[in-house]
CSV table of C-alpha atoms and ligand atoms in Angstrom, one decimal:
chain,number,residue,atom,x,y,z
A,1,MET,CA,39.7,-7.5,7.1
A,2,LYS,CA,41.3,-8.3,3.8
A,3,ASN,CA,40.9,-4.6,2.9
A,4,LYS,CA,44.1,-2.5,3.3
A,5,LEU,CA,43.9,0.7,5.0
A,6,ILE,CA,44.0,3.9,3.0
A,7,GLU,CA,44.5,7.2,4.4
A,8,ILE,CA,41.7,9.4,3.5
A,9,GLY,CA,43.8,12.2,1.6
A,10,GLN,CA,45.0,9.5,-0.3
A,11,ILE,CA,41.9,8.0,-1.9
A,12,ALA,CA,39.5,11.3,-2.0
A,13,PRO,CA,38.7,11.4,-5.9
A,14,LYS,CA,38.7,7.6,-6.5
A,15,PHE,CA,36.6,6.4,-3.6
A,16,SER,CA,34.5,8.9,-2.2
A,17,ARG,CA,31.6,8.2,-0.3
A,18,ARG,CA,29.0,9.3,-2.9
A,19,LYS,CA,30.8,7.0,-5.9
A,20,LEU,CA,30.7,3.8,-3.3
A,21,LEU,CA,27.7,4.0,-2.1
A,22,GLY,CA,26.1,4.4,-5.8
A,23,GLY,CA,28.3,2.2,-7.3
A,24,ALA,CA,28.5,-1.4,-5.9
A,25,ALA,CA,25.2,-1.8,-4.1
A,26,THR,CA,27.2,-3.3,-1.5
A,27,ALA,CA,30.2,-1.1,-0.8
A,28,ALA,CA,30.3,1.0,2.2
A,29,VAL,CA,32.9,3.4,4.2
A,30,ALA,CA,34.0,3.4,7.4
A,31,ILE,CA,36.4,5.6,9.0
A,32,VAL,CA,38.8,3.7,11.3
A,33,GLN,CA,41.1,5.1,13.7
A,34,THR,CA,44.6,3.5,14.0
A,35,ALA,CA,46.8,2.8,17.3
A,36,GLN,CA,48.5,6.3,16.1
A,37,GLY,CA,44.9,7.9,16.5
A,38,LYS,CA,44.9,9.2,12.8
A,39,ASN,CA,41.5,8.8,11.1
A,40,LEU,CA,41.5,6.3,8.1
A,41,GLN,CA,38.6,5.6,5.5
A,42,GLN,CA,38.1,2.3,4.8
A,43,ALA,CA,36.0,0.2,1.7
A,44,ILE,CA,33.8,-2.5,3.1
A,45,THR,CA,31.9,-4.8,0.9
A,46,VAL,CA,29.5,-7.1,2.1
A,47,GLY,CA,31.2,-10.0,0.6
A,48,ASP,CA,34.3,-9.0,2.9
A,49,LEU,CA,32.8,-8.2,6.1
A,50,PRO,CA,34.7,-7.9,9.2
A,51,ASP,CA,35.1,-10.8,11.5
A,52,ASP,CA,34.4,-8.7,14.3
A,53,PRO,CA,32.1,-5.3,14.0
A,54,THR,CA,33.2,-3.9,17.3
A,55,LYS,CA,36.6,-3.9,16.0
A,56,VAL,CA,36.3,-1.7,13.0
A,57,VAL,CA,34.3,1.8,13.2
A,58,GLY,CA,31.3,1.7,11.0
A,59,THR,CA,30.0,3.5,8.0
A,60,LEU,CA,29.8,7.2,8.5
A,61,ALA,CA,26.6,9.2,9.0
A,62,GLY,CA,25.0,10.4,5.7
A,63,GLU,CA,22.8,12.3,3.7
A,64,VAL,CA,20.0,9.7,3.8
A,65,GLY,CA,19.6,6.4,5.2
A,66,THR,CA,19.7,2.9,2.9
A,67,ARG,CA,17.8,-0.4,3.7
A,68,SER,CA,20.4,-3.0,4.8
A,69,SER,CA,21.9,-4.8,1.8
A,70,PHE,CA,20.7,-8.2,3.6
A,71,GLU,CA,17.2,-6.8,3.0
A,72,LYS,CA,16.0,-7.9,-0.4
A,73,LEU,CA,12.6,-6.2,-0.6
A,74,VAL,CA,11.4,-5.7,-3.9
A,75,LYS,CA,7.7,-4.7,-5.4
A,76,LYS,CA,7.2,-7.0,-8.7
A,77,PRO,CA,6.5,-5.0,-11.5
A,78,SER,CA,4.7,-5.7,-14.5
A,79,ASP,CA,3.7,-2.9,-17.4
A,80,ILE,CA,0.9,-1.4,-15.5
A,81,SER,CA,1.3,-2.2,-11.6
A,82,SER,CA,3.9,-3.1,-9.0
A,83,ARG,CA,2.8,-4.9,-5.8
A,84,SER,CA,4.1,-4.3,-2.5
A,85,PRO,CA,5.6,-7.6,-0.5
A,86,LEU,CA,3.1,-7.7,2.4
A,87,GLN,CA,5.0,-11.1,3.5
A,88,ASP,CA,8.1,-9.0,4.3
A,89,PHE,CA,6.3,-5.8,6.1
A,90,TYR,CA,6.5,-5.6,10.1
A,91,GLY,CA,3.6,-3.5,12.1
A,92,MET,CA,1.1,-1.7,9.8
A,93,ILE,CA,3.0,0.9,7.4
A,94,THR,CA,4.2,0.5,4.2
A,95,PRO,CA,7.8,1.6,3.7
A,96,SER,CA,7.2,4.4,0.9
A,97,ASP,CA,9.5,3.1,-1.4
A,98,LEU,CA,7.6,-0.2,-1.4
A,99,HIS,CA,4.1,1.5,-1.8
A,100,PHE,CA,2.1,-0.6,-4.4
A,101,GLU,CA,1.8,1.5,-8.2
A,102,ARG,CA,-0.6,1.5,-10.6
A,103,HIS,CA,-0.4,4.1,-13.1
A,104,HIS,CA,-2.4,4.1,-16.7
A,105,ALA,CA,0.2,6.3,-18.2
A,106,GLY,CA,3.3,6.2,-16.5
A,107,VAL,CA,4.3,8.3,-13.7
A,108,PRO,CA,4.8,12.1,-14.7
A,109,THR,CA,7.4,14.6,-14.1
A,110,ILE,CA,5.8,17.9,-12.4
A,111,ASP,CA,7.3,20.8,-11.0
A,112,PRO,CA,5.8,21.4,-7.7
A,113,ASN,CA,6.3,25.2,-8.2
A,114,LYS,CA,4.4,25.4,-11.2
A,115,HIS,CA,1.7,22.8,-10.6
A,116,GLU,CA,-1.9,24.2,-9.9
A,117,LEU,CA,-5.2,22.7,-8.6
A,118,LEU,CA,-8.3,24.3,-10.2
A,119,ILE,CA,-11.5,24.1,-8.3
A,120,HIS,CA,-14.7,25.1,-10.8
A,121,GLY,CA,-17.9,24.4,-11.8
A,122,LEU,CA,-20.9,24.8,-9.2
A,123,VAL,CA,-19.2,27.1,-6.8
A,124,GLU,CA,-19.5,30.6,-5.8
A,125,LYS,CA,-15.7,31.3,-6.6
A,126,PRO,CA,-13.7,29.4,-8.9
A,127,LEU,CA,-10.2,29.2,-7.2
A,128,VAL,CA,-6.4,28.2,-8.4
A,129,PHE,CA,-4.4,26.8,-5.6
A,130,LYS,CA,-0.9,26.5,-5.7
A,131,LEU,CA,1.0,24.0,-3.7
A,132,SER,CA,2.5,26.6,-1.2
A,133,ASP,CA,-1.3,27.8,-1.2
A,134,LEU,CA,-2.7,24.3,-0.3
A,135,LYS,CA,-0.1,23.9,2.6
A,136,ARG,CA,-1.5,27.2,4.3
A,137,PHE,CA,-4.7,25.6,5.0
A,138,PRO,CA,-5.0,24.0,8.3
A,139,SER,CA,-3.4,20.4,7.8
A,140,VAL,CA,-4.9,16.9,8.5
A,141,SER,CA,-2.8,13.6,8.9
A,142,ARG,CA,-4.5,10.1,8.9
A,143,ILE,CA,-3.2,6.7,8.8
A,144,ALA,CA,-5.1,4.5,6.1
A,145,PHE,CA,-4.8,1.8,3.6
A,146,LEU,CA,-4.9,2.4,-0.4
A,147,GLU,CA,-6.4,-0.7,-2.2
A,148,CYS,CA,-6.8,-1.2,-5.9
A,149,SER,CA,-10.2,-2.9,-6.7
A,150,GLY,CA,-8.3,-4.9,-9.2
A,151,ASN,CA,-6.3,-7.0,-6.0
A,152,TYR,CA,-6.9,-10.3,-6.5
A,153,ARG,CA,-5.4,-13.5,-7.7
A,154,THR,CA,-5.6,-17.2,-7.5
A,155,GLY,CA,-5.3,-20.3,-10.0
A,156,LYS,CA,-2.1,-21.6,-9.0
A,157,GLU,CA,-0.2,-22.9,-6.0
A,158,THR,CA,3.1,-21.0,-6.5
A,159,LEU,CA,1.2,-17.6,-5.6
A,160,SER,CA,2.8,-15.3,-2.6
A,161,PRO,CA,0.9,-12.9,-0.3
A,162,GLN,CA,2.2,-10.1,-2.5
A,163,GLU,CA,1.0,-11.7,-5.9
A,164,ILE,CA,-2.4,-12.5,-4.5
A,165,CYS,CA,-3.2,-9.4,-3.1
A,166,GLY,CA,-0.1,-6.7,-3.3
A,167,LEU,CA,-2.0,-4.0,-4.3
A,168,THR,CA,-3.0,-2.5,-1.1
A,169,SER,CA,-0.6,-0.5,1.1
A,170,GLN,CA,-1.1,1.7,4.0
A,171,SER,CA,0.9,5.2,4.6
A,172,GLU,CA,0.3,8.2,6.8
A,173,TRP,CA,-1.2,10.8,4.3
A,174,THR,CA,-1.1,14.6,5.3
A,175,GLY,CA,-2.9,17.6,3.5
A,176,VAL,CA,-5.7,19.6,3.8
A,177,LYS,CA,-9.5,18.6,4.1
A,178,LEU,CA,-11.3,18.8,0.9
A,179,SER,CA,-14.4,20.4,2.8
A,180,THR,CA,-11.5,23.3,3.9
A,181,LEU,CA,-11.3,23.7,0.3
A,182,PHE,CA,-15.0,23.1,-0.6
A,183,ARG,CA,-15.9,26.2,2.0
A,184,GLU,CA,-13.2,28.4,0.6
A,185,VAL,CA,-14.7,28.3,-3.4
A,186,GLY,CA,-18.2,28.0,-2.0
A,187,VAL,CA,-19.7,24.7,-3.4
A,188,LYS,CA,-23.3,25.5,-4.0
A,189,PRO,CA,-26.3,23.2,-2.7
A,190,ASN,CA,-27.4,21.8,-5.6
A,191,ALA,CA,-23.5,20.1,-6.4
A,192,SER,CA,-24.0,16.7,-6.0
A,193,TRP,CA,-20.9,14.9,-7.4
A,194,PHE,CA,-17.5,16.3,-8.6
A,195,LEU,CA,-15.0,15.4,-11.0
A,196,ALA,CA,-11.5,14.6,-10.2
A,197,GLU,CA,-8.6,14.8,-13.0
A,198,GLY,CA,-5.3,13.8,-12.7
A,199,GLY,CA,-2.3,15.9,-14.8
A,200,ASP,CA,-0.8,12.5,-16.1
A,201,ALA,CA,-0.9,11.4,-19.7
A,202,ALA,CA,-3.7,9.3,-18.9
A,203,VAL,CA,-5.5,12.4,-17.6
A,204,MET,CA,-7.1,10.0,-15.5
A,205,THR,CA,-10.8,11.2,-14.6
A,206,ARG,CA,-13.5,10.0,-11.7
A,207,SER,CA,-16.7,11.5,-10.5
A,208,ILE,CA,-17.1,11.3,-7.0
A,209,PRO,CA,-20.1,12.2,-4.5
A,210,VAL,CA,-19.9,15.8,-3.1
A,211,LYS,CA,-20.9,13.7,0.3
A,212,LYS,CA,-17.3,12.0,0.5
A,213,GLY,CA,-15.8,15.2,-0.3
A,214,TRP,CA,-17.7,16.9,2.9
A,215,ASP,CA,-16.8,13.6,4.8
A,216,ASP,CA,-13.2,12.3,4.8
A,217,ALA,CA,-11.5,13.3,1.7
A,218,ILE,CA,-8.0,14.6,1.8
A,219,ILE,CA,-6.0,16.5,-0.6
A,220,ALA,CA,-2.7,14.9,0.0
A,221,TYR,CA,0.7,16.7,-0.3
A,222,ALA,CA,2.6,14.2,1.9
A,223,GLN,CA,3.3,10.6,3.0
A,224,ASN,CA,4.6,9.0,6.0
A,225,GLY,CA,6.5,12.4,7.1
A,226,GLU,CA,7.9,13.4,3.7
A,227,ALA,CA,6.4,14.6,0.4
A,228,LEU,CA,4.3,12.4,-1.7
A,229,ARG,CA,6.7,9.9,-3.6
A,230,PRO,CA,6.2,10.7,-7.5
A,231,GLU,CA,5.0,7.2,-7.9
A,232,GLN,CA,2.1,8.2,-5.5
A,233,GLY,CA,1.0,11.4,-7.2
A,234,TYR,CA,3.7,13.9,-6.5
A,235,PRO,CA,2.8,17.0,-5.4
A,236,VAL,CA,-0.7,16.3,-4.8
A,237,ARG,CA,-3.1,13.7,-4.9
A,238,LEU,CA,-6.7,12.8,-3.9
A,239,PHE,CA,-7.2,10.4,-1.2
A,240,LEU,CA,-10.2,9.0,-0.4
A,241,PRO,CA,-10.0,6.9,2.7
A,242,GLY,CA,-11.7,3.3,2.2
A,243,TRP,CA,-12.4,3.7,-1.3
A,244,GLU,CA,-11.4,1.7,-4.5
A,245,GLY,CA,-7.6,2.9,-5.1
A,246,ASN,CA,-8.9,4.4,-9.0
A,247,THR,CA,-10.9,7.4,-7.3
A,248,SER,CA,-7.5,8.5,-5.3
A,249,VAL,CA,-6.5,10.4,-8.5
A,250,LYS,CA,-3.1,11.2,-8.8
A,251,TRP,CA,-0.9,14.3,-9.8
A,252,LEU,CA,-4.5,15.9,-9.0
A,253,ARG,CA,-5.1,19.2,-11.2
A,254,ARG,CA,-8.6,20.0,-11.4
A,255,LEU,CA,-11.9,19.4,-9.4
A,256,GLU,CA,-15.4,20.3,-11.2
A,257,LEU,CA,-18.5,20.3,-8.7
A,258,SER,CA,-21.7,19.2,-11.1
A,259,ASP,CA,-25.1,18.1,-10.2
A,260,ALA,CA,-24.4,14.7,-12.0
A,261,PRO,CA,-21.7,12.2,-12.5
A,262,PHE,CA,-19.7,12.8,-15.5
A,263,MET,CA,-19.8,9.4,-16.6
A,264,THR,CA,-15.8,9.2,-17.6
A,265,ARG,CA,-14.4,5.9,-19.3
A,266,GLU,CA,-13.1,4.8,-15.8
A,267,GLU,CA,-16.9,4.7,-14.8
A,268,THR,CA,-18.3,3.3,-17.8
A,269,SER,CA,-16.3,0.7,-19.5
A,270,LYS,CA,-14.0,0.5,-16.4
A,271,TYR,CA,-14.2,-0.3,-12.9
A,272,THR,CA,-17.9,-1.3,-13.1
A,273,GLU,CA,-18.8,-5.0,-12.5
A,274,SER,CA,-20.8,-7.7,-13.7
A,275,VAL,CA,-23.1,-8.8,-10.8
A,276,ASN,CA,-25.4,-12.0,-12.3
A,277,GLY,CA,-25.7,-10.5,-15.7
A,278,LYS,CA,-26.6,-6.6,-14.1
A,279,ILE,CA,-23.8,-3.9,-14.2
A,280,ARG,CA,-22.4,-2.5,-10.7
A,281,GLN,CA,-21.7,0.9,-11.2
A,282,PHE,CA,-19.9,3.6,-8.4
A,283,SER,CA,-19.2,0.7,-6.5
A,284,PHE,CA,-16.4,2.4,-4.1
A,285,ASP,CA,-16.2,0.8,-0.9
A,286,ILE,CA,-13.5,-1.5,-0.3
A,287,ASP,CA,-14.9,-4.5,1.2
A,288,ALA,CA,-13.3,-6.2,4.4
A,289,ARG,CA,-10.3,-8.5,3.7
A,290,SER,CA,-7.8,-10.5,5.6
A,291,ILE,CA,-4.6,-12.2,4.4
A,292,ILE,CA,-2.2,-14.4,6.3
A,293,THR,CA,1.1,-13.4,5.6
A,294,TYR,CA,3.1,-15.6,7.7
A,295,PRO,CA,3.6,-18.6,7.1
A,296,SER,CA,2.6,-18.4,3.2
A,297,TYR,CA,4.1,-19.4,-0.3
A,298,PRO,CA,7.2,-20.0,-0.7
A,299,GLN,CA,8.1,-19.9,3.2
A,300,ARG,CA,8.4,-23.5,4.7
A,301,ILE,CA,7.6,-24.2,8.6
A,302,GLU,CA,9.2,-26.2,11.2
A,303,LYS,CA,7.5,-28.5,14.0
A,304,GLY,CA,6.5,-26.5,17.2
A,305,TRP,CA,4.7,-23.2,17.6
A,306,VAL,CA,4.2,-20.9,14.8
A,307,GLU,CA,2.8,-17.4,15.2
A,308,ILE,CA,0.5,-17.1,12.3
A,309,ARG,CA,0.6,-13.3,11.2
A,310,GLY,CA,-1.5,-11.3,8.8
A,311,LEU,CA,-3.5,-8.2,7.9
A,312,ALA,CA,-6.7,-7.3,8.1
A,313,TRP,CA,-8.9,-4.1,6.8
A,314,SER,CA,-12.0,-2.8,5.5
A,315,GLY,CA,-12.8,0.3,3.6
A,316,ARG,CA,-16.0,0.8,5.6
A,317,GLY,CA,-14.7,1.4,9.1
A,318,LYS,CA,-12.8,-0.5,11.7
A,319,VAL,CA,-11.8,-4.0,12.2
A,320,VAL,CA,-13.8,-5.8,14.8
A,321,GLN,CA,-12.4,-9.3,14.7
A,322,VAL,CA,-10.4,-11.7,12.9
A,323,GLU,CA,-10.5,-15.5,13.3
A,324,VAL,CA,-8.0,-18.1,12.1
A,325,SER,CA,-8.7,-21.6,11.2
A,326,THR,CA,-5.7,-24.2,11.3
A,327,ASN,CA,-8.6,-26.9,10.0
A,328,ALA,CA,-9.5,-26.0,6.7
A,329,GLY,CA,-12.3,-23.9,8.2
A,330,LYS,CA,-13.8,-26.6,10.3
A,331,SER,CA,-13.3,-24.6,13.5
A,332,TRP,CA,-12.3,-21.0,13.9
A,333,GLN,CA,-10.4,-19.1,16.6
A,334,LEU,CA,-10.1,-15.6,17.6
A,335,ALA,CA,-6.7,-13.8,16.3
A,336,ARG,CA,-5.3,-11.0,18.3
A,337,LEU,CA,-5.3,-7.5,17.0
A,338,GLN,CA,-2.5,-5.4,17.5
A,339,GLU,CA,-3.4,-1.7,18.8
A,340,PRO,CA,-4.0,0.9,17.5
A,341,ILE,CA,-7.0,-0.4,15.4
A,342,LEU,CA,-7.7,2.6,13.0
A,343,ASP,CA,-10.6,3.3,10.9
A,344,LYS,CA,-10.5,2.5,7.2
A,345,ALA,CA,-6.9,0.8,7.9
A,346,HIS,CA,-4.7,-2.3,7.7
A,347,VAL,CA,-4.6,-4.0,11.1
A,348,GLN,CA,-2.1,-6.8,12.4
A,349,PHE,CA,-3.3,-10.0,13.7
A,350,ARG,CA,-1.5,-12.8,15.1
A,351,TYR,CA,-2.6,-16.3,16.2
A,352,LEU,CA,-0.1,-18.8,18.2
A,353,TRP,CA,-0.5,-22.0,16.7
A,354,GLU,CA,1.2,-25.5,17.6
A,355,TRP,CA,1.8,-27.6,14.2
A,356,LYS,CA,2.4,-31.1,14.6
A,357,GLY,CA,3.5,-32.2,11.0
A,358,GLU,CA,0.0,-32.8,9.6
A,359,SER,CA,-1.3,-31.8,6.1
A,360,THR,CA,-3.9,-29.2,6.7
A,361,GLU,CA,-5.2,-25.7,5.3
A,362,ILE,CA,-4.8,-22.5,7.3
A,363,MET,CA,-6.9,-19.0,6.7
A,364,SER,CA,-8.2,-16.0,8.3
A,365,ARG,CA,-11.7,-14.1,7.9
A,366,VAL,CA,-12.1,-10.7,9.1
A,367,THR,CA,-15.6,-9.1,10.5
A,368,ASP,CA,-15.9,-5.3,10.3
A,369,GLU,CA,-18.1,-2.9,12.4
A,370,THR,CA,-21.0,-3.1,10.1
A,371,GLY,CA,-20.8,-6.9,10.9
A,372,TYR,CA,-19.8,-7.9,7.5
A,373,VAL,CA,-18.0,-11.1,7.3
A,374,GLN,CA,-15.3,-11.8,4.7
A,375,PRO,CA,-16.9,-14.7,2.4
A,376,THR,CA,-15.3,-17.6,0.8
A,377,TYR,CA,-14.5,-17.4,-2.9
A,378,GLN,CA,-17.6,-19.9,-3.1
A,379,GLN,CA,-20.0,-17.4,-1.4
A,380,LEU,CA,-18.6,-14.4,-3.6
A,381,ILE,CA,-19.4,-16.3,-6.8
A,382,ALA,CA,-22.6,-17.7,-5.9
A,383,ALA,CA,-23.6,-13.7,-4.7
A,384,ARG,CA,-22.1,-12.1,-7.8
A,385,GLY,CA,-21.6,-14.8,-10.3
A,386,ALA,CA,-18.7,-16.1,-11.7
A,387,ASP,CA,-17.8,-13.4,-14.4
A,388,GLY,CA,-15.1,-12.0,-11.9
A,389,GLY,CA,-13.7,-8.6,-12.0
A,390,TYR,CA,-13.2,-6.2,-9.4
A,391,HIS,CA,-13.5,-6.6,-5.9
A,392,PHE,CA,-12.6,-9.9,-5.3
A,393,ASN,CA,-11.7,-10.2,-1.3
A,394,ALA,CA,-12.5,-13.8,-0.8
A,395,ILE,CA,-10.9,-15.8,1.9
A,396,ALA,CA,-7.3,-16.9,0.7
A,397,SER,CA,-6.2,-20.3,2.1
A,398,TRP,CA,-2.7,-21.9,2.3
A,399,GLN,CA,-1.9,-25.7,2.4
A,400,ILE,CA,0.3,-27.0,4.7
A,401,LYS,CA,2.5,-30.1,3.2
A,402,PRO,CA,4.1,-32.4,5.9
A,403,ASP,CA,7.4,-31.2,5.2
A,404,GLY,CA,6.3,-28.0,6.4
A,405,ALA,CA,6.2,-26.4,2.4
A,406,VAL,CA,3.2,-23.8,2.2
A,407,LEU,CA,1.4,-23.6,-1.0
A,408,HIS,CA,-1.6,-21.4,-1.9
A,409,LYS,CA,-4.9,-23.0,-2.4
A,410,PRO,CA,-6.1,-22.3,-5.9
A,411,GLU,CA,-9.6,-21.4,-6.2
A,412,LYS,CA,-12.3,-22.7,-8.7
B,501,LIG,N1,-3.7,10.6,-12.5
B,501,LIG,C1,-4.1,9.1,-12.0
B,501,LIG,N2,-4.4,8.6,-10.5
B,501,LIG,C2,-4.6,7.6,-10.7
B,501,LIG,C3,-4.2,6.4,-11.3
B,501,LIG,C4,-3.7,6.6,-12.7
B,501,LIG,O1,-3.0,6.0,-13.6
B,501,LIG,N3,-3.4,8.1,-13.0
B,501,LIG,N4,-4.3,5.0,-11.2
B,501,LIG,C5,-5.3,4.7,-10.0
B,501,LIG,C6,-5.5,3.5,-9.8
B,501,LIG,S1,-6.1,2.2,-10.5
B,501,LIG,C7,-5.0,3.0,-8.1
B,501,LIG,S2,-5.3,1.6,-7.7
B,501,LIG,C8,-4.4,4.1,-7.4
B,501,LIG,C9,-3.3,3.7,-6.9
B,501,LIG,O2,-2.2,4.3,-6.5
B,501,LIG,P1,-0.5,4.3,-6.2
B,501,LIG,O3,0.2,4.0,-7.4
B,501,LIG,O4,-0.2,5.3,-5.1
B,501,LIG,O5,-0.4,2.9,-5.3
B,501,LIG,O6,-3.9,5.6,-7.8
B,501,LIG,C10,-5.3,5.5,-8.8
B,501,LIG,N5,-5.1,7.2,-9.3
B,502,LIG,MO1,-6.6,0.5,-9.4
């Protein structure tokens, strides 16, 4: 240890724990007991690691935990979104601070004590719910993914999983079922659609069939065991399992029941696809998709056994199988799926592959419980035309070079 031991009393104002943690990102404070039995506080930086961690008492218990400063996990922000680093994740839950973000007009700051949700329109009894009211109803928790329908990139070799499809993330969402609130306000039998409106500067609005509201919609106020993050819609968002992310309206402030869709900007000029010259509107379901996250660009592999790992999901139900090809799609082998395999949720898959140094392509394809098989890019273009747009869920391939380099295979 190069740092001199300093007595707690001496360092109090200058090196308070708060200051050290907030200042240099790599700094920490340890309490060290001397031979005389005195407690001493000591600053440690990553650049100045103890030779033997068993000889120094570590950092004190804190108010909030921190990620190891050796782990550099980041979302890649653009002006409108930031993408989850899928290649860095383990298991099926996205750490909340790495959940992808897509904001049409930034993240609003909302006082949870003042926030209200109005439900009106074709209902017996229009009601305003405060957050505390929502929390009094029976609650529900569900692990499910959220994916933006604009989640596809290709076109160059130097793309990582994060760049190809980092606009999908998975959380455990907690809140009240919308069906519970529908009963509370008395939704009228002729109500067939409802409008969901956000309290951000975009005042995001989408029309949702009432059927989805009765089925599995959640008015979510928590995510992964704590209140929603502001980026995810604090204090309350609509969460529609398996449906395109845009419909899960954040900072939710109003639901209006109606007998027709409202034809908002987000469902007329946006979030509709051109399919062979025809417009496909209200394409809510997220189609089945998978991606190999290891090995992927910019990683390298070595000869020998490689555990191919990835994620698979479907907005229409459960994943039933994932196949992996290690010879550019000539033949396919079944991957192992990690339990639990949940409905409308990311599932981890793995496949053990012995790489002998050959140049090849590896890829995965998922089948969901409706029997739908993830298409190739060429199949997707043949079915929809080349206009592109939303809901691109094509198989993505990685080129393996003889030196172990891994590159995305751009689709044409
Ligand atoms: N109020 C509001 N809700 C919104 C948005 C928004 O900009 N404003 N973006 C939507 C889009 S396009 C997506 S993909 C998801 C993203 O949710 P996330 O930022 O929690 O990942 O929220 C949806 N809900
Ligand atoms: Mo989105």
